Amino acid sequence: MALIQEVLETVKKRNPSEPEFLQAVTEVLESIRPVIERNKKYRDAKILERLVEPERMIQFRVPWIDGEGQIQVNRGFRVQMNSALGPYKGGLRFHPTVCASIIKFLAFEQVFKNSLTGLPMGGGKGGADFDPKGKTDTEVMRFCQSFMTELFRHVGPNTDVPAGDIGVGGREVGYLFGQYKRLANEFTGVLTGKDPNWGGSLMRPEATGYGAVYFAEEMLKTRNETIEGKVCTVSGAGNAAQFTVEKLIECGAKPITMSDSSGFIYDKNGLTEEKLAFVKSIKNVRRGRIDAYAKKFRAKYVAGQRPWGLKCDCAFPCATQNEITGEDARKLVENGCYLVSEAANMPTIPAGVDLFLEKKILFGPGKAANAGGVATSGLEMSQNSMRLPWPCEEVDSRLRHIMSTIFKNAWETAAEYGHPGNLVVGANIAGFVKVAGAMLDQGVV
Ligand code: NDP
């Protein structure tokens, strides 16, 4: 359709050198083609042209003093993409690769993901090119305080509610929250992923990984199967990966790998609760490398590679964008993998996604499969507004219900638009229709 091509050309022209943003926009726009063709109202209201332009984008200097007394300067971002459904919501990423393209792609994905959760949340994302690795707690605290000193004027419980992402976990959320509270002089739910002692939701740390496994179970149900007994490859060793592995173990599956940016470990006997506890202590307490696992448990360590060449039934990418190449996808399929549930955001490059769809494997795209994280953040916002914490069981049961509703919605929408089984089309259209409807209702803004 000419309109989609035109919009993509404009995005390319307006955002040169932003390949990740263009990749995310291309995937969404191409898959919502059927709904755009059917509905003149979206074309007349220039919904696509508006969706691809952030409502607001903030870039700022983050100066701070390191442990040696030297001044360091980083670059901070917050992209407030779309507020049609609620306050902007989406994580903060601290990683040296952070740039406008990455934050914009993440913010764009977030709009549709948040829409799919059914909760009142718009989409945003932020971060900085700061690397917490190798920094002391004091350095991380100083950086977070400086970052929030600028960000605080742009966020608020009814405006924009950030959370964690790569490089931003409980420690960073604590420092960011402390500085916000000091500057704004109010104790409010301005961030999610807080410690449950001071306003965080139980189950928020678990939610992304658990949600990705719940989503996989929903996909397997369509073939009358369960996750029990399945051999699973997992990448990453951070928040999303740890709780994916935890839930896989609990469900009787056999996770055999974890990784970090240096390489992956392969444990042919499968990870156990005890082994996972060791990973958590290496990563969350000692802040070390995954190769320590191989030494401790006599597992194999493969430096500089990802785990996608191994034989498995199911794959759970939980590290970062574009971590499954076309070649990796081919290897996965050839080795018998027939389910991919993306806990990471956009981990599969388009050629890989095309292959998974062509081979009709069960493929859960990130914006659906990892929506459990932001959904539980939404539940944290509700608890903060009520000033009433919910027990684990209640949050977990809501999370399960949300994941199964997202699956059903994406599955049925895919069929309705002539692409049965294609959850990329289903999730994108289902997410889009809700946001577009709200934009139509709210006029030209
Ligand atoms: P963490 O920082 O806790 O962990 C990230 C993991 O991925 C680490 O093991 C890290 O290794 C690895 N990693 C990061 N960058 C790269 C890279 N360029 N190449 C190889 N490995 C890399 O982050 P999360 O677990 O929170 O996030 C992981 C993914 O899940 C991201 O895509 C994120 O957007 C997505 N996600 C997270 C949510 C959440 O609630 N946390 C919600 C929804 C999605 P190393 O330590 O060596 O850098």
Short mmCIF file of C-alpha atoms and ligand atoms in Angstrom, two decimals:
data_model
loop_
_atom_site.label_atom_id
_atom_site.label_comp_id
_atom_site.label_asym_id
_atom_site.label_seq_id
_atom_site.Cartn_x
_atom_site.Cartn_y
_atom_site.Cartn_z
CA MET A 1 0.00 0.00 0.00
CA ALA A 2 1.39 3.36 -1.06
CA LEU A 3 0.59 5.12 2.23
CA ILE A 4 2.68 2.70 4.32
CA GLN A 5 5.63 3.11 1.95
CA GLU A 6 5.27 6.89 2.04
CA VAL A 7 5.23 6.99 5.83
CA LEU A 8 8.26 4.69 5.99
CA GLU A 9 10.13 6.93 3.53
CA THR A 10 9.37 9.96 5.69
CA VAL A 11 10.54 8.14 8.81
CA LYS A 12 13.77 7.22 7.02
CA LYS A 13 14.33 10.80 5.86
CA ARG A 14 13.50 12.38 9.19
CA ASN A 15 15.50 9.93 11.27
CA PRO A 16 18.70 9.17 9.40
CA SER A 17 21.13 6.90 11.28
CA GLU A 18 18.37 5.36 13.39
CA PRO A 19 18.29 1.76 12.15
CA GLU A 20 16.63 0.23 15.21
CA PHE A 21 13.81 2.78 15.18
CA LEU A 22 13.25 2.21 11.48
CA GLN A 23 13.29 -1.57 11.99
CA ALA A 24 10.59 -1.39 14.69
CA VAL A 25 8.42 1.03 12.71
CA THR A 26 8.75 -1.04 9.53
CA GLU A 27 7.67 -4.24 11.27
CA VAL A 28 4.61 -2.64 12.83
CA LEU A 29 3.49 -0.64 9.80
CA GLU A 30 3.85 -3.55 7.40
CA SER A 31 1.89 -5.87 9.62
CA ILE A 32 -0.99 -3.47 10.25
CA ARG A 33 -1.50 -3.00 6.50
CA PRO A 34 -4.82 -4.95 6.48
CA VAL A 35 -6.39 -2.71 9.12
CA ILE A 36 -5.23 0.47 7.40
CA GLU A 37 -6.62 -0.74 4.08
CA ARG A 38 -10.00 -1.51 5.67
CA ASN A 39 -10.36 1.77 7.55
CA LYS A 40 -10.38 5.11 5.80
CA LYS A 41 -10.86 6.85 9.16
CA TYR A 42 -7.26 6.02 10.16
CA ARG A 43 -5.91 7.30 6.87
CA ASP A 44 -7.97 10.52 7.03
CA ALA A 45 -6.89 11.24 10.59
CA LYS A 46 -3.21 10.67 9.69
CA ILE A 47 -2.89 8.17 12.51
CA LEU A 48 0.25 6.53 11.09
CA GLU A 49 1.99 9.86 10.49
CA ARG A 50 1.25 10.84 14.10
CA LEU A 51 2.20 7.48 15.63
CA VAL A 52 5.74 7.55 14.25
CA GLU A 53 6.51 10.98 15.70
CA PRO A 54 7.20 11.09 19.46
CA GLU A 55 4.92 13.46 21.34
CA ARG A 56 8.01 14.73 23.12
CA MET A 57 11.66 13.78 23.24
CA ILE A 58 14.04 14.99 25.89
CA GLN A 59 17.80 14.70 25.68
CA PHE A 60 19.93 15.99 28.50
CA ARG A 61 23.41 16.22 29.97
CA VAL A 62 24.16 14.05 33.00
CA PRO A 63 27.30 15.29 34.73
CA TRP A 64 28.55 13.39 37.78
CA ILE A 65 31.75 12.88 39.77
CA ASP A 66 33.33 9.42 39.77
CA GLY A 67 35.20 7.66 42.60
CA GLU A 68 38.48 9.27 41.56
CA GLY A 69 37.00 12.74 41.80
CA GLN A 70 36.89 13.11 37.99
CA ILE A 71 33.93 14.74 36.27
CA GLN A 72 32.11 12.41 33.87
CA VAL A 73 29.47 13.44 31.38
CA ASN A 74 26.80 11.10 30.04
CA ARG A 75 23.82 11.62 27.79
CA GLY A 76 20.30 11.04 29.12
CA PHE A 77 17.08 10.48 27.16
CA ARG A 78 13.34 10.23 27.70
CA VAL A 79 11.12 9.63 24.72
CA GLN A 80 7.44 10.27 25.48
CA MET A 81 5.98 8.51 22.48
CA ASN A 82 2.23 8.35 22.91
CA SER A 83 -0.15 9.23 25.74
CA ALA A 84 -3.47 8.33 24.11
CA LEU A 85 -4.14 5.51 26.59
CA GLY A 86 -2.63 6.92 29.78
CA PRO A 87 0.51 8.39 31.33
CA TYR A 88 3.70 7.51 29.44
CA LYS A 89 5.04 4.24 30.80
CA GLY A 90 8.23 2.36 29.98
CA GLY A 91 11.64 1.55 31.39
CA LEU A 92 15.00 3.25 31.64
CA ARG A 93 18.04 1.55 30.10
CA PHE A 94 21.60 2.26 31.25
CA HIS A 95 24.01 0.77 28.72
CA PRO A 96 26.91 2.22 26.70
CA THR A 97 25.05 1.54 23.41
CA VAL A 98 22.07 3.74 24.38
CA CYS A 99 21.30 6.37 21.73
CA ALA A 100 18.23 8.08 20.24
CA SER A 101 17.56 5.21 17.83
CA ILE A 102 17.45 2.55 20.55
CA ILE A 103 15.31 4.57 22.94
CA LYS A 104 12.91 5.51 20.15
CA PHE A 105 12.50 1.92 18.97
CA LEU A 106 11.84 0.82 22.53
CA ALA A 107 9.35 3.65 23.11
CA PHE A 108 7.54 2.83 19.86
CA GLU A 109 7.24 -0.87 20.77
CA GLN A 110 6.06 0.12 24.23
CA VAL A 111 3.02 1.97 22.88
CA PHE A 112 1.56 -1.22 21.36
CA LYS A 113 2.71 -3.46 24.20
CA ASN A 114 1.05 -1.27 26.81
CA SER A 115 -2.10 -1.15 24.74
CA LEU A 116 -2.17 -4.97 24.64
CA THR A 117 -2.07 -5.21 28.44
CA GLY A 118 -5.51 -3.58 28.60
CA LEU A 119 -4.26 -1.22 31.32
CA PRO A 120 -4.39 2.59 31.07
CA MET A 121 -0.79 3.25 30.05
CA GLY A 122 0.74 5.28 27.23
CA GLY A 123 4.19 4.47 25.89
CA GLY A 124 7.63 5.91 26.63
CA LYS A 125 11.19 4.84 27.23
CA GLY A 126 14.41 6.43 28.44
CA GLY A 127 17.92 5.85 29.60
CA ALA A 128 21.51 6.88 29.31
CA ASP A 129 24.77 5.75 27.73
CA PHE A 130 26.07 5.10 31.25
CA ASP A 131 27.55 1.68 31.98
CA PRO A 132 26.85 0.53 35.55
CA LYS A 133 29.26 -2.39 35.08
CA GLY A 134 32.43 -1.98 37.13
CA LYS A 135 31.06 1.08 38.96
CA THR A 136 30.83 1.26 42.75
CA ASP A 137 27.45 1.64 44.45
CA THR A 138 28.39 5.22 45.29
CA GLU A 139 29.18 6.01 41.66
CA VAL A 140 25.89 4.48 40.52
CA MET A 141 24.06 6.52 43.17
CA ARG A 142 25.71 9.77 42.10
CA PHE A 143 24.89 9.07 38.48
CA CYS A 144 21.25 8.24 39.28
CA GLN A 145 20.90 11.40 41.36
CA SER A 146 22.24 13.57 38.56
CA PHE A 147 20.04 11.77 35.98
CA MET A 148 16.91 12.32 38.08
CA THR A 149 17.81 15.95 38.82
CA GLU A 150 16.92 16.68 35.19
CA LEU A 151 14.34 13.94 34.56
CA PHE A 152 12.18 14.81 37.58
CA ARG A 153 10.64 17.87 35.89
CA HIS A 154 9.36 15.70 33.01
CA VAL A 155 7.86 12.78 34.96
CA GLY A 156 5.21 12.24 37.64
CA PRO A 157 2.63 9.65 38.70
CA ASN A 158 0.04 11.07 36.29
CA THR A 159 2.46 12.17 33.57
CA ASP A 160 5.19 9.63 32.98
CA VAL A 161 6.13 6.65 35.15
CA PRO A 162 9.51 5.07 34.29
CA ALA A 163 10.73 1.63 35.43
CA GLY A 164 13.82 -0.56 34.94
CA ASP A 165 15.31 -2.16 31.84
CA ILE A 166 18.85 -3.28 30.96
CA GLY A 167 21.25 -1.92 33.59
CA VAL A 168 18.45 -0.53 35.74
CA GLY A 169 17.32 -2.88 38.51
CA GLY A 170 16.20 -2.51 42.11
CA ARG A 171 19.36 -0.65 43.18
CA GLU A 172 19.06 2.01 40.47
CA VAL A 173 15.29 2.41 40.91
CA GLY A 174 15.94 3.03 44.63
CA TYR A 175 18.47 5.80 43.99
CA LEU A 176 16.30 7.39 41.29
CA PHE A 177 13.23 7.31 43.53
CA GLY A 178 15.15 8.79 46.48
CA GLN A 179 16.28 11.74 44.38
CA TYR A 180 12.80 12.30 42.91
CA LYS A 181 11.30 12.32 46.40
CA ARG A 182 13.87 14.84 47.58
CA LEU A 183 13.30 17.19 44.64
CA ALA A 184 9.53 16.93 44.39
CA ASN A 185 8.96 16.73 48.14
CA GLU A 186 6.40 14.00 47.71
CA PHE A 187 6.27 10.25 48.17
CA THR A 188 4.42 9.07 45.12
CA GLY A 189 4.35 6.27 42.57
CA VAL A 190 6.60 7.99 40.06
CA LEU A 191 8.62 4.85 39.31
CA THR A 192 7.73 1.17 39.26
CA GLY A 193 10.01 -1.71 40.16
CA LYS A 194 10.41 -0.27 43.65
CA ASP A 195 11.22 -2.45 46.63
CA PRO A 196 8.01 -3.84 48.19
CA ASN A 197 9.10 -2.30 51.51
CA TRP A 198 8.46 1.16 50.14
CA GLY A 199 5.75 0.95 47.52
CA GLY A 200 6.86 -1.73 45.08
CA SER A 201 4.57 -4.51 43.93
CA LEU A 202 5.27 -8.07 44.92
CA MET A 203 6.02 -10.12 41.80
CA ARG A 204 7.26 -7.15 39.76
CA PRO A 205 10.81 -8.54 39.55
CA GLU A 206 9.46 -11.92 38.46
CA ALA A 207 6.86 -10.58 36.04
CA THR A 208 8.73 -10.29 32.72
CA GLY A 209 10.25 -13.77 32.87
CA TYR A 210 7.21 -15.48 34.38
CA GLY A 211 5.02 -13.72 31.82
CA ALA A 212 7.15 -14.96 28.91
CA VAL A 213 6.72 -18.53 30.17
CA TYR A 214 2.95 -18.05 30.70
CA PHE A 215 2.78 -16.79 27.12
CA ALA A 216 4.70 -19.85 25.90
CA GLU A 217 2.22 -22.08 27.74
CA GLU A 218 -0.66 -20.33 25.99
CA MET A 219 1.01 -20.93 22.62
CA LEU A 220 1.61 -24.59 23.46
CA LYS A 221 -2.03 -25.08 24.46
CA THR A 222 -2.97 -24.58 20.79
CA ARG A 223 -1.13 -27.86 20.16
CA ASN A 224 -2.43 -29.55 23.30
CA GLU A 225 1.03 -29.47 24.84
CA THR A 226 2.56 -28.05 27.99
CA ILE A 227 6.02 -26.71 28.76
CA GLU A 228 6.78 -29.65 31.07
CA GLY A 229 9.78 -31.66 29.89
CA LYS A 230 10.73 -29.22 27.12
CA VAL A 231 14.43 -28.50 26.58
CA CYS A 232 14.83 -24.72 26.53
CA THR A 233 17.65 -22.41 25.51
CA VAL A 234 17.70 -19.05 27.31
CA SER A 235 19.96 -16.07 26.64
CA GLY A 236 20.84 -13.34 29.14
CA ALA A 237 21.45 -13.64 32.86
CA GLY A 238 19.69 -10.53 34.10
CA ASN A 239 16.20 -9.89 35.38
CA ALA A 240 14.23 -11.27 32.43
CA ALA A 241 16.45 -14.35 32.05
CA GLN A 242 16.62 -15.26 35.75
CA PHE A 243 12.88 -15.35 36.20
CA THR A 244 12.27 -17.08 32.87
CA VAL A 245 14.58 -19.84 34.05
CA GLU A 246 12.96 -19.86 37.50
CA LYS A 247 9.48 -20.40 36.06
CA LEU A 248 10.73 -22.97 33.53
CA ILE A 249 12.24 -25.01 36.36
CA GLU A 250 9.05 -24.69 38.41
CA CYS A 251 7.00 -25.94 35.44
CA GLY A 252 9.22 -28.99 34.95
CA ALA A 253 10.96 -27.74 31.79
CA LYS A 254 14.71 -28.09 31.30
CA PRO A 255 16.56 -24.79 30.73
CA ILE A 256 20.08 -25.62 29.51
CA THR A 257 21.72 -22.26 28.83
CA MET A 258 22.18 -18.72 30.12
CA SER A 259 24.47 -16.01 28.78
CA ASP A 260 25.87 -12.53 29.15
CA SER A 261 27.62 -10.24 26.69
CA SER A 262 30.84 -12.28 27.07
CA GLY A 263 29.46 -15.73 26.16
CA PHE A 264 27.07 -18.50 27.21
CA ILE A 265 27.05 -21.48 29.54
CA TYR A 266 25.64 -24.85 28.48
CA ASP A 267 24.56 -27.21 31.23
CA LYS A 268 23.36 -30.41 29.59
CA ASN A 269 21.83 -31.58 32.87
CA GLY A 270 19.70 -28.46 33.05
CA LEU A 271 19.65 -25.62 35.55
CA THR A 272 18.13 -26.31 38.96
CA GLU A 273 16.88 -24.00 41.71
CA GLU A 274 20.26 -24.24 43.45
CA LYS A 275 22.21 -23.48 40.29
CA LEU A 276 19.93 -20.55 39.53
CA ALA A 277 20.48 -19.21 43.05
CA PHE A 278 24.19 -19.16 42.21
CA VAL A 279 23.51 -17.21 38.98
CA LYS A 280 21.45 -14.70 40.96
CA SER A 281 24.26 -14.24 43.45
CA ILE A 282 26.88 -13.78 40.68
CA LYS A 283 24.76 -11.29 38.78
CA ASN A 284 22.77 -9.43 41.45
CA VAL A 285 25.20 -9.38 44.35
CA ARG A 286 28.75 -9.92 43.10
CA ARG A 287 27.95 -8.38 39.70
CA GLY A 288 30.30 -10.86 38.03
CA ARG A 289 30.37 -12.85 34.78
CA ILE A 290 28.41 -15.95 33.78
CA ASP A 291 31.56 -18.04 33.16
CA ALA A 292 31.77 -18.46 36.95
CA TYR A 293 28.82 -20.87 36.58
CA ALA A 294 30.78 -23.14 34.25
CA LYS A 295 33.66 -23.32 36.72
CA LYS A 296 31.38 -24.07 39.67
CA PHE A 297 29.14 -26.68 38.03
CA ARG A 298 31.48 -28.18 35.41
CA ALA A 299 29.26 -26.90 32.63
CA LYS A 300 30.52 -25.82 29.22
CA TYR A 301 31.33 -22.14 28.62
CA VAL A 302 31.44 -20.80 25.09
CA ALA A 303 33.02 -17.36 24.89
CA GLY A 304 31.79 -14.74 22.43
CA GLN A 305 28.79 -16.74 21.22
CA ARG A 306 25.05 -17.04 21.73
CA PRO A 307 23.21 -20.27 22.58
CA TRP A 308 21.11 -20.59 19.41
CA GLY A 309 23.14 -23.39 17.80
CA LEU A 310 22.06 -25.98 20.37
CA LYS A 311 19.30 -28.53 19.99
CA CYS A 312 16.19 -27.44 21.90
CA ASP A 313 12.39 -27.46 21.82
CA CYS A 314 11.87 -23.86 22.90
CA ALA A 315 14.01 -20.69 22.88
CA PHE A 316 13.66 -17.72 25.21
CA PRO A 317 15.78 -14.76 24.10
CA CYS A 318 16.13 -12.61 27.25
CA ALA A 319 19.16 -10.38 26.56
CA THR A 320 18.84 -7.61 23.98
CA GLN A 321 17.68 -6.48 20.52
CA ASN A 322 18.82 -8.28 17.36
CA GLU A 323 20.42 -11.16 19.26
CA ILE A 324 18.88 -13.80 16.94
CA THR A 325 20.17 -13.32 13.41
CA GLY A 326 18.68 -14.94 10.30
CA GLU A 327 21.40 -17.59 10.53
CA ASP A 328 20.64 -18.23 14.23
CA ALA A 329 16.95 -18.59 13.36
CA ARG A 330 17.79 -21.13 10.66
CA LYS A 331 19.91 -23.13 13.11
CA LEU A 332 17.16 -23.07 15.73
CA VAL A 333 14.57 -24.38 13.29
CA GLU A 334 16.92 -27.01 11.85
CA ASN A 335 17.70 -28.21 15.35
CA GLY A 336 14.04 -28.80 16.09
CA CYS A 337 13.10 -25.63 17.99
CA TYR A 338 9.40 -25.03 17.46
CA LEU A 339 8.62 -22.27 19.98
CA VAL A 340 10.23 -18.88 20.52
CA SER A 341 8.93 -16.61 23.28
CA GLU A 342 10.67 -13.22 23.24
CA ALA A 343 11.28 -11.93 26.76
CA ALA A 344 13.68 -9.34 25.30
CA ASN A 345 12.54 -6.48 23.09
CA MET A 346 12.97 -7.06 19.33
CA PRO A 347 15.58 -9.79 19.84
CA THR A 348 15.00 -11.38 16.42
CA ILE A 349 16.06 -9.60 13.26
CA PRO A 350 13.36 -9.38 10.55
CA ALA A 351 14.82 -12.23 8.43
CA GLY A 352 14.61 -14.48 11.50
CA VAL A 353 11.03 -13.47 12.23
CA ASP A 354 10.10 -14.17 8.59
CA LEU A 355 11.64 -17.63 8.83
CA PHE A 356 9.83 -18.47 12.08
CA LEU A 357 6.53 -17.38 10.53
CA GLU A 358 7.20 -19.24 7.29
CA LYS A 359 8.01 -22.44 9.19
CA LYS A 360 4.89 -21.90 11.30
CA ILE A 361 6.66 -22.39 14.60
CA LEU A 362 4.99 -20.90 17.67
CA PHE A 363 6.43 -17.40 17.75
CA GLY A 364 5.56 -14.93 20.52
CA PRO A 365 6.85 -11.46 19.60
CA GLY A 366 8.32 -9.38 22.43
CA LYS A 367 5.54 -6.83 22.60
CA ALA A 368 3.15 -9.63 23.53
CA ALA A 369 5.36 -12.21 25.23
CA ASN A 370 7.22 -9.80 27.52
CA ALA A 371 4.27 -7.55 28.32
CA GLY A 372 4.02 -9.13 31.78
CA GLY A 373 6.70 -6.77 33.06
CA VAL A 374 4.91 -3.56 32.19
CA ALA A 375 1.53 -5.08 33.06
CA THR A 376 2.74 -5.70 36.59
CA SER A 377 4.17 -2.18 36.63
CA GLY A 378 0.63 -1.08 35.81
CA LEU A 379 -0.58 -3.13 38.78
CA GLU A 380 2.06 -1.41 40.92
CA MET A 381 0.65 1.95 39.81
CA SER A 382 -2.83 0.84 40.89
CA GLN A 383 -1.56 -0.30 44.30
CA ASN A 384 0.31 2.99 44.74
CA SER A 385 -2.83 4.99 43.90
CA MET A 386 -4.83 2.98 46.40
CA ARG A 387 -1.94 2.93 48.90
CA LEU A 388 -2.75 -0.73 49.32
CA PRO A 389 -0.33 -3.57 48.53
CA TRP A 390 -1.71 -6.77 47.05
CA PRO A 391 -0.47 -10.23 48.06
CA CYS A 392 1.71 -12.29 45.68
CA GLU A 393 -1.12 -14.62 44.75
CA GLU A 394 -3.33 -11.77 43.63
CA VAL A 395 -0.63 -10.14 41.50
CA ASP A 396 0.40 -13.48 39.98
CA SER A 397 -3.15 -14.43 39.17
CA ARG A 398 -3.73 -11.05 37.51
CA LEU A 399 -0.47 -11.48 35.58
CA ARG A 400 -1.54 -14.93 34.33
CA HIS A 401 -4.91 -13.58 33.32
CA ILE A 402 -3.35 -10.63 31.47
CA MET A 403 -0.91 -12.88 29.58
CA SER A 404 -3.66 -15.25 28.55
CA THR A 405 -5.88 -12.34 27.45
CA ILE A 406 -3.04 -10.84 25.39
CA PHE A 407 -2.49 -14.20 23.73
CA LYS A 408 -6.18 -14.70 22.98
CA ASN A 409 -6.53 -11.17 21.63
CA ALA A 410 -3.48 -11.49 19.34
CA TRP A 411 -4.47 -15.01 18.22
CA GLU A 412 -8.06 -14.05 17.37
CA THR A 413 -7.04 -10.78 15.71
CA ALA A 414 -4.53 -12.61 13.49
CA ALA A 415 -7.29 -14.96 12.32
CA GLU A 416 -9.76 -12.11 11.83
CA TYR A 417 -7.35 -10.33 9.50
CA GLY A 418 -6.50 -13.42 7.45
CA HIS A 419 -3.21 -14.45 9.09
CA PRO A 420 -4.13 -17.32 11.43
CA GLY A 421 -1.36 -18.23 13.85
CA ASN A 422 0.69 -15.13 13.03
CA LEU A 423 1.06 -13.43 16.42
CA VAL A 424 3.17 -10.63 14.95
CA VAL A 425 0.25 -9.45 12.85
CA GLY A 426 -2.22 -10.23 15.64
CA ALA A 427 -0.34 -8.35 18.37
CA ASN A 428 0.45 -5.35 16.20
CA ILE A 429 -3.10 -4.94 14.94
CA ALA A 430 -4.71 -5.54 18.34
CA GLY A 431 -2.32 -3.05 19.97
CA PHE A 432 -2.79 -0.52 17.18
CA VAL A 433 -6.60 -0.55 17.05
CA LYS A 434 -6.92 0.48 20.69
CA VAL A 435 -4.37 3.29 20.49
CA ALA A 436 -5.73 4.53 17.16
CA GLY A 437 -9.27 4.54 18.54
CA ALA A 438 -8.21 6.67 21.49
CA MET A 439 -6.33 9.05 19.19
CA LEU A 440 -9.44 9.47 17.02
CA ASP A 441 -11.56 10.19 20.11
CA GLN A 442 -9.10 12.77 21.40
CA GLY A 443 -8.89 14.85 18.22
CA VAL A 444 -5.85 16.22 16.44
CA VAL A 445 -3.27 16.34 19.23
P1 NDP B 1 19.43 -6.84 32.75
O1 NDP B 1 20.33 -5.68 32.70
O2 NDP B 1 18.94 -7.33 34.04
O3 NDP B 1 20.12 -8.08 31.99
C1 NDP B 1 20.51 -7.96 30.65
C2 NDP B 1 21.21 -9.23 30.24
O4 NDP B 1 21.41 -9.22 28.84
C3 NDP B 1 22.58 -9.37 30.87
O5 NDP B 1 22.87 -10.73 31.02
C4 NDP B 1 23.49 -8.75 29.82
O6 NDP B 1 24.83 -9.19 29.83
C5 NDP B 1 22.81 -9.20 28.54
N1 NDP B 1 23.08 -8.23 27.47
C6 NDP B 1 22.80 -6.91 27.49
N2 NDP B 1 23.22 -6.32 26.36
C7 NDP B 1 23.77 -7.31 25.63
C8 NDP B 1 24.38 -7.34 24.36
N3 NDP B 1 24.50 -6.24 23.60
N4 NDP B 1 24.83 -8.54 23.90
C9 NDP B 1 24.71 -9.67 24.66
N5 NDP B 1 24.15 -9.69 25.88
C10 NDP B 1 23.68 -8.53 26.34
O7 NDP B 1 18.21 -6.47 31.79
P2 NDP B 1 16.76 -7.14 31.70
O8 NDP B 1 16.86 -8.59 31.98
O9 NDP B 1 15.83 -6.30 32.46
O10 NDP B 1 16.43 -6.93 30.16
C11 NDP B 1 16.72 -7.92 29.16
C12 NDP B 1 15.80 -7.72 27.98
O11 NDP B 1 14.43 -7.84 28.41
C13 NDP B 1 15.91 -6.35 27.30
O12 NDP B 1 15.68 -6.51 25.91
C14 NDP B 1 14.76 -5.58 27.91
O13 NDP B 1 14.33 -4.50 27.08
C15 NDP B 1 13.72 -6.68 27.99
N6 NDP B 1 12.62 -6.42 28.91
C16 NDP B 1 12.86 -6.25 30.25
C17 NDP B 1 11.82 -5.98 31.11
C18 NDP B 1 12.02 -5.85 32.57
O14 NDP B 1 11.01 -5.79 33.28
N7 NDP B 1 13.23 -5.83 33.08
C19 NDP B 1 10.43 -5.84 30.59
C20 NDP B 1 10.28 -6.15 29.20
C21 NDP B 1 11.35 -6.40 28.41
P3 NDP B 1 25.96 -8.22 30.43
O15 NDP B 1 25.71 -8.21 31.90
O16 NDP B 1 27.24 -8.85 30.02
O17 NDP B 1 25.75 -6.89 29.78
#
